[in-house]
Coordinates of C-alpha atoms in Angstrom, one line a residue:
X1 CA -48.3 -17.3 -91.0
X2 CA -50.3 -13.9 -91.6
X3 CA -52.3 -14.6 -88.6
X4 CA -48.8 -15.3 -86.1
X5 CA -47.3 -12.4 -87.9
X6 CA -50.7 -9.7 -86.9
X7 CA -50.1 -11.3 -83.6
X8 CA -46.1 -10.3 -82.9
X9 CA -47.1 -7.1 -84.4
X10 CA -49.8 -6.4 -81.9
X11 CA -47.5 -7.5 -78.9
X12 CA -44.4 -5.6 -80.2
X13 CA -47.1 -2.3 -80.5
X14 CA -48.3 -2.6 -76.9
X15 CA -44.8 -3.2 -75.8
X16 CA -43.7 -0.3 -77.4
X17 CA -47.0 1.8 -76.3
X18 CA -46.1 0.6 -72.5
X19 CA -42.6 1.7 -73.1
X20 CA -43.9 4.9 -74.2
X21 CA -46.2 5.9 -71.6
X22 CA -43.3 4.7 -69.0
X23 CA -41.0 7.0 -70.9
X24 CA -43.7 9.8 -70.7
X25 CA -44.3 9.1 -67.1
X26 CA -40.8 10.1 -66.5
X27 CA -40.6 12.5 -68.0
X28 CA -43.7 13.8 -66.7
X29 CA -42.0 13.6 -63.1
X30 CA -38.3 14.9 -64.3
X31 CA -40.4 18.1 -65.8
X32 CA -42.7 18.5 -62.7
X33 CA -39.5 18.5 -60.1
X34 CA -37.7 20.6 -62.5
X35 CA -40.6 23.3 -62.4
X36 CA -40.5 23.0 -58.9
X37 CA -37.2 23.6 -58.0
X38 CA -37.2 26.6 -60.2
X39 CA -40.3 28.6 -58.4
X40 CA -38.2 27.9 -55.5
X41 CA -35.0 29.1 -56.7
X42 CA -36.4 32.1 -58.5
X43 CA -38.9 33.1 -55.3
X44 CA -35.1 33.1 -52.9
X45 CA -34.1 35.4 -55.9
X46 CA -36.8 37.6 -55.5
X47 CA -36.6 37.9 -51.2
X48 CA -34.0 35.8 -50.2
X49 CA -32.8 39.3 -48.0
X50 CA -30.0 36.8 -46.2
X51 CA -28.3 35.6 -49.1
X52 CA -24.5 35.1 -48.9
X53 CA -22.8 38.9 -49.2
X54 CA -26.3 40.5 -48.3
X55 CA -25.8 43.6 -46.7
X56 CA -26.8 43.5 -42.8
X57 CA -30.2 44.8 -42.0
X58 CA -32.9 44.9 -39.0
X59 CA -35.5 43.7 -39.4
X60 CA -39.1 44.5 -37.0
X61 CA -42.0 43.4 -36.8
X62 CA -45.5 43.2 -34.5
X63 CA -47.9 40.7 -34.5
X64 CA -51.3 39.9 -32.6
X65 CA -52.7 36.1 -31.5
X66 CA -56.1 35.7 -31.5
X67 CA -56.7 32.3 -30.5
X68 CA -58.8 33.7 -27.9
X69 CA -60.5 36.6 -29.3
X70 CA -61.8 38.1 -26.1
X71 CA -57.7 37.8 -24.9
X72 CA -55.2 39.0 -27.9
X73 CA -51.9 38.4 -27.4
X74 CA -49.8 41.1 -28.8
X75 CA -46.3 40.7 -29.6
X76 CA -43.1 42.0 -30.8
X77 CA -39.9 40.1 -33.1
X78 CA -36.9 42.0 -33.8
X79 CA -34.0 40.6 -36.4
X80 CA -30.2 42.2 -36.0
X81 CA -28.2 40.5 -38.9
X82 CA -25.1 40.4 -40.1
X83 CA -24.3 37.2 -41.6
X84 CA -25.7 33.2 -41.1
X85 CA -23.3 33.2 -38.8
X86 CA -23.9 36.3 -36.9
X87 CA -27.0 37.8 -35.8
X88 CA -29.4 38.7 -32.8
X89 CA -32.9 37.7 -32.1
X90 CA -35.7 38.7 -29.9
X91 CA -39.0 38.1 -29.2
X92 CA -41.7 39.5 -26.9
X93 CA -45.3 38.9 -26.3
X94 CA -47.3 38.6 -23.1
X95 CA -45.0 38.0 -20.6
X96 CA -42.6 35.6 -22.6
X97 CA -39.3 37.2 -23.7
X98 CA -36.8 35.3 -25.3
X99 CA -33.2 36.6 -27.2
X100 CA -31.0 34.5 -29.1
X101 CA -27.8 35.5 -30.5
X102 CA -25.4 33.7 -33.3
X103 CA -21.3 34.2 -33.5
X104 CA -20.0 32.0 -35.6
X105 CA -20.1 28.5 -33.8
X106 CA -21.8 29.2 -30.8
X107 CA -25.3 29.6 -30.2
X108 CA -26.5 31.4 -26.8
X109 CA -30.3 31.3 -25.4
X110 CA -31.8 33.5 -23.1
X111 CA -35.7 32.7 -22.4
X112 CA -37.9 33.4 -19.0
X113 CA -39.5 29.9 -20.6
X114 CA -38.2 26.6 -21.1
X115 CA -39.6 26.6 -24.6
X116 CA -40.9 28.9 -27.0
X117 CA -44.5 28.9 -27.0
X118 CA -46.4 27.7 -30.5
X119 CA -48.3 30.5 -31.5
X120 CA -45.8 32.8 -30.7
X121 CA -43.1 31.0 -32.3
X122 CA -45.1 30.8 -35.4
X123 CA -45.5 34.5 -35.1
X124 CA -42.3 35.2 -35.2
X125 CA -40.9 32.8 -37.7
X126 CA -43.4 34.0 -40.1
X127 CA -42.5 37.7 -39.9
X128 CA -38.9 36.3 -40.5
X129 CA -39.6 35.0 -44.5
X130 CA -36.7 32.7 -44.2
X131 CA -36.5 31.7 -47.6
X132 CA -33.6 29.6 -46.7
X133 CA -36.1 26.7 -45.4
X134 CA -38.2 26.9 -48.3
X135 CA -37.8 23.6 -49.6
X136 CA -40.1 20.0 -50.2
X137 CA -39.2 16.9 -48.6
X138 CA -36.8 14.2 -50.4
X139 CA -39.6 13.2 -52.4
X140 CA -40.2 16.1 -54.6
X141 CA -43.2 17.7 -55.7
X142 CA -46.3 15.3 -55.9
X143 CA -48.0 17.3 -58.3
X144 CA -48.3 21.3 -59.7
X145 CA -51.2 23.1 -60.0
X146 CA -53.2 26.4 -60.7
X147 CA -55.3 28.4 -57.9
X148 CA -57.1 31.0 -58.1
X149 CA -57.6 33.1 -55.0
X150 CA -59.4 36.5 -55.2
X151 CA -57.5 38.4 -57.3
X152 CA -54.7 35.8 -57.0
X153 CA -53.3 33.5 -59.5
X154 CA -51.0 31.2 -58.0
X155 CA -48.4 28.6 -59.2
X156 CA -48.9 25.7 -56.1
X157 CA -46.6 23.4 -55.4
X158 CA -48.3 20.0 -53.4
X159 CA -45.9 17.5 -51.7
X160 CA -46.9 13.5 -50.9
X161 CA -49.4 12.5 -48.3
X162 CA -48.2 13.3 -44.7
X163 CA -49.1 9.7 -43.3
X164 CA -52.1 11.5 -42.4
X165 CA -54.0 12.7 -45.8
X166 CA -52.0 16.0 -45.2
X167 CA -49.9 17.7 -48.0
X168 CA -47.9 20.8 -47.7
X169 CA -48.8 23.1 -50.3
X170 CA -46.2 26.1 -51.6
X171 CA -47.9 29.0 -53.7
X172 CA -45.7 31.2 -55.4
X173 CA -47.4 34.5 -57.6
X174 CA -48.1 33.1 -61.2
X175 CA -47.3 36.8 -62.6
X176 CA -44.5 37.5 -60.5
X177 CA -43.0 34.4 -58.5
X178 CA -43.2 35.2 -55.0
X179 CA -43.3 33.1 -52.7
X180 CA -47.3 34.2 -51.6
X181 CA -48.7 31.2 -49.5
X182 CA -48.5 27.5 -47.4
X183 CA -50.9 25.4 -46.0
X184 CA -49.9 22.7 -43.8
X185 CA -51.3 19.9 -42.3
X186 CA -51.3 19.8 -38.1
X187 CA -52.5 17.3 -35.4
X188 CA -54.8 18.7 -33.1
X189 CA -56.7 17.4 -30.5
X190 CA -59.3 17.9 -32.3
X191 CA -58.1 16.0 -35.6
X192 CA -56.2 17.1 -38.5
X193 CA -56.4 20.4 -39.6
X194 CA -54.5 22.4 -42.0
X195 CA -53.1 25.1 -41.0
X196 CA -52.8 27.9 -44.5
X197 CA -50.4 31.9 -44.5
X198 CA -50.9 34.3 -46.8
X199 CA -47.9 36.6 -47.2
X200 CA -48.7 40.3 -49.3
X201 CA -48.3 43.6 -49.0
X202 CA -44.8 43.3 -50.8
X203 CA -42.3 45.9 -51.1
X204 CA -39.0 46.5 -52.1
X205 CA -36.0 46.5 -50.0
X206 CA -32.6 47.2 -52.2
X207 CA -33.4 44.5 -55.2
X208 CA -35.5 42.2 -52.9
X209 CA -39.2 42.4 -52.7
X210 CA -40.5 41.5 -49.0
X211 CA -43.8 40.7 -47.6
X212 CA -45.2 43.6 -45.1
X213 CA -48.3 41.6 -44.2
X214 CA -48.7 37.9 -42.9
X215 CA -52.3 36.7 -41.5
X216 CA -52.5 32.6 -40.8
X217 CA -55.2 30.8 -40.2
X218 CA -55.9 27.3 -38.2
X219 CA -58.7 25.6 -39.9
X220 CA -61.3 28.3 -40.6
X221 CA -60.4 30.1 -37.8
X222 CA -57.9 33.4 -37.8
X223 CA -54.5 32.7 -35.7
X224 CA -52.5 36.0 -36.2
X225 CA -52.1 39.1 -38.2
X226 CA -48.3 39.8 -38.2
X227 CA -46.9 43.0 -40.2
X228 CA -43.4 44.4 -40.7
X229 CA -42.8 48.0 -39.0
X230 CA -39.0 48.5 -39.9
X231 CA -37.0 46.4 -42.5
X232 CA -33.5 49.0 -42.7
X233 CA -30.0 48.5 -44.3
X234 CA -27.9 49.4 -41.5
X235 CA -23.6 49.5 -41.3
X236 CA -22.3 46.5 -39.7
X237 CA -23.3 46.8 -36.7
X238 CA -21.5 46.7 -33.3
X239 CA -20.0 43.2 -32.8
X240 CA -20.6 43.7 -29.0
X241 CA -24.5 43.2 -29.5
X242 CA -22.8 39.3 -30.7
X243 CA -21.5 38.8 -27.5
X244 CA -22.4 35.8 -25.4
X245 CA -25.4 37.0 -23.2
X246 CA -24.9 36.2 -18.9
X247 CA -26.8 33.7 -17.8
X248 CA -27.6 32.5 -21.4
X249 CA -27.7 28.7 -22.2
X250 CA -24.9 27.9 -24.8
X251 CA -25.2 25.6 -27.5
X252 CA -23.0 25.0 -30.5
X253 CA -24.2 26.5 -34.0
X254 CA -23.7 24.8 -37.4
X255 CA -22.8 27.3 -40.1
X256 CA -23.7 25.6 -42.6
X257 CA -26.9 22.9 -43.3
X258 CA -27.0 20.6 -40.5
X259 CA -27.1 17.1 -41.8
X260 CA -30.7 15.4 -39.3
X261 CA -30.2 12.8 -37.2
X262 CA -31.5 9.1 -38.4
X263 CA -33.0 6.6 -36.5
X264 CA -31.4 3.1 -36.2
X265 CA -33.9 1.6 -33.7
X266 CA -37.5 2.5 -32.8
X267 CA -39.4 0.2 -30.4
X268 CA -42.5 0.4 -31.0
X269 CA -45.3 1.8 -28.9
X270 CA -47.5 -0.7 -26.4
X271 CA -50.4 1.5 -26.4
X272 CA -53.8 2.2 -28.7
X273 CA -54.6 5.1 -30.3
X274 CA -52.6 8.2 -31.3
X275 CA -51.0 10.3 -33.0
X276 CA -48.9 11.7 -30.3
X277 CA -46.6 14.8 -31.6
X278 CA -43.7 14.7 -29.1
X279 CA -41.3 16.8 -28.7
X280 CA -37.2 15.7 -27.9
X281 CA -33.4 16.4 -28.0
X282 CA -31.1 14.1 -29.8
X283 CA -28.0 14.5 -27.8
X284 CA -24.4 13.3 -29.7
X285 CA -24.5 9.9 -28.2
X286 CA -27.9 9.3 -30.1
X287 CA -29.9 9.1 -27.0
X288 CA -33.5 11.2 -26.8
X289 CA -33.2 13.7 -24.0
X290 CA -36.5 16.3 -22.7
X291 CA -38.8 14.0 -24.7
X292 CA -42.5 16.1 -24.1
X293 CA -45.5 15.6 -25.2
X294 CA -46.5 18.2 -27.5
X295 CA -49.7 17.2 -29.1
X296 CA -51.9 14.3 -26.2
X297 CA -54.0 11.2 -27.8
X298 CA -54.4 10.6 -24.2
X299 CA -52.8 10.0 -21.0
X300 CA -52.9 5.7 -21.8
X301 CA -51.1 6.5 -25.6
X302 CA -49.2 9.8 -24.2
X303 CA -47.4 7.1 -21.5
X304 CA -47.1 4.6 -24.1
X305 CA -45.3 7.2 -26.4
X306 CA -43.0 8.4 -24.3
X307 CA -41.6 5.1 -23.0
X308 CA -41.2 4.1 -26.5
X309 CA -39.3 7.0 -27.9
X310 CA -37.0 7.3 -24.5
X311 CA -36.0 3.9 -25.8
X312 CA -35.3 5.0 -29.3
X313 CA -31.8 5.3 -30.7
X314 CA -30.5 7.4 -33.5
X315 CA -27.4 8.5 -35.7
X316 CA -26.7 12.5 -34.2
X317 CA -26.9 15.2 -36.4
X318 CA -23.5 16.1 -37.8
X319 CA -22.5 19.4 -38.2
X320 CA -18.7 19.4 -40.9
X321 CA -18.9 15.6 -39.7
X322 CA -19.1 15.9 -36.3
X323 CA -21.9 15.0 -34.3
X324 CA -24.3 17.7 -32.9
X325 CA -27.2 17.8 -30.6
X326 CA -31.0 18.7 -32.4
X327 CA -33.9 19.2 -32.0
X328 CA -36.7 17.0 -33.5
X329 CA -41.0 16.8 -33.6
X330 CA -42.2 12.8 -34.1
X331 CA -45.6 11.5 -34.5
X332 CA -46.2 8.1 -32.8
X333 CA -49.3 5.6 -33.0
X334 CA -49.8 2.5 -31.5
X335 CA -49.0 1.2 -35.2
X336 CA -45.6 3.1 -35.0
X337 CA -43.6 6.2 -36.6
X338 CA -45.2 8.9 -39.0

């Protein structure tokens, strides 16, 4: 009948409409993670200064903390490298002094700390612009948008929801595709707050362009200025300054991307509260080792934390297939993993 026939016409339209918009959606997502990947890929075009057959440089730079304003911390990072797979590092601020130094696949440490502190560590890793570790998580990008930021016009990049409400954000120069800006999200004991760079100043350096000037905030609140005071080609430099340093812890060094470990079994926490950021070693046998608490929900959930994760057992890292020891940050809750 007329009427039976309007009727498998209407249900064949919406089916097609639904098949349409899921088609769409798709697409929508294939386009979005294509943009993505390609303000990535052309921002480590632009500054990527340790691409594979770069020419060695040093790199300097000087940065001040100002966590407490009435007591800056000033500080120092210097950058010797060759190759990946070859290259010296130190750092100096306060009265922490650290130097690290890379040949091939061995990795020594030499610190007057057991770890790094976190402001300085920031610091430093911020004057370095590794573009190398510019990168979203598995998921992709959830979304792209336009900002606007003073004279600014930025290309953002916003991953999926931390667990926490948090997204990382990646801004890249709309005009000329640097990579300009993050924002984070952090667990403080305060709360969650986000914590934003801004990297300008750019100039050239052979046919790389690299950032000069770094300030980062926590919150509203200024962390650290950080500027670059020497960034020189140099000849290779004197394999001696490779050598393994006395007295230096030795660790081995994956030339290449190290594959993270994976966790096969996670009691859960008998506690209340959290998060709790800790802090820990997977060794090769998949057991946690030097688990610390890095961020406190309190000395009840801290306890509760750290007897959970102590328990915890995980697939090692693998370096060319073969297991290696890393180093990983969790968040815990009485609820379990984030």
């Amino acid at each position: 009948s007329l009427k039976g026939n309007s009727a498998m016409v209407r249900r064949q339209i919406l089916s097609a409409s639904a098949c349409l918009v899921g088609v769409a959606g798709f697409a929508f997502a294939e386009n979005k993670s294509k943009e993505a990947v390609a303000l990535i890929e052309r921002a480590k075009q632009l500054s990527d200064i340790r691409a594979n057959g770069s020419p060695a440089f040093v790199l300097k730079g000087e940065f001040t903390i100002l966590r407490d304003p009435d007591h800056p911390i000033t500080g120092s990072y210097t950058e010797i490298w060759a190759s990946s797979s070859l290259l010296r590092i130190e750092i100096s601020a306060g009265d922490f002094h650290s130097t690290k130094v890379i040949n091939d696949k061995k990795r020594w440490e030499l610190s007057n700390a057991s770890e790094t502190p976190k402001d300085i560590g920031s610091a430093a890793s911020r004057i370095a612009y590794q573009m190398g570790h510019l990168s979203l998580d598995s998921r992709g990008p959830a979304k792209i948008i336009d900002r606007h930021n003073g004279s600014w016009a930025l290309r953002c990049i916003v991953g999926y929801d931390d667990g926490f409400g948090g997204q990382l954000e990646l801004c890249f120069d709309s005009s000329g595709g640097q990579f300009v800006a993050e924002s984070a999200p952090f667990i403080s004991q305060g709360g969650e707050l986000v914590s934003r760079c801004a990297f300008t100043d750019f100039q050239k350096f052979g046919d790389k362009l690299f950032p000069k000037t770094i300030r980062c905030l926590e919150g509203e609140k200024q962390l650290f200025d950080a500027r670059v005071v020497q960034l020189t080609f140099q000849e290779p430099p004197d394999r001696s300054i490779f050598a393994a340093l006395p007295g230096a812890k030795e660790f081995p060094n994956c030339p290449v991307q190290l594959k993270s470990p994976e966790a096969i079994s996670l009691p859960g926490a008998e506690g209340t509260g959290g998060p709790v950021v800790l802090s820990l070693i997977v060794g090769t046998d998949g057991k946690p080792d030097g688990v610390k608490v890095e961020t406190s929900a309190g000395a009840e959930m801290d306890k509760a934390a750290l007897d959970a994760v102590r328990r915890w057992r995980f697939k090692p890292a693998t370096c060319e297939g073969k297991p290696m020891e890393s180093h990983i940050n969790v968040v815990v809750t009485s609820q379990g993993l984030r």
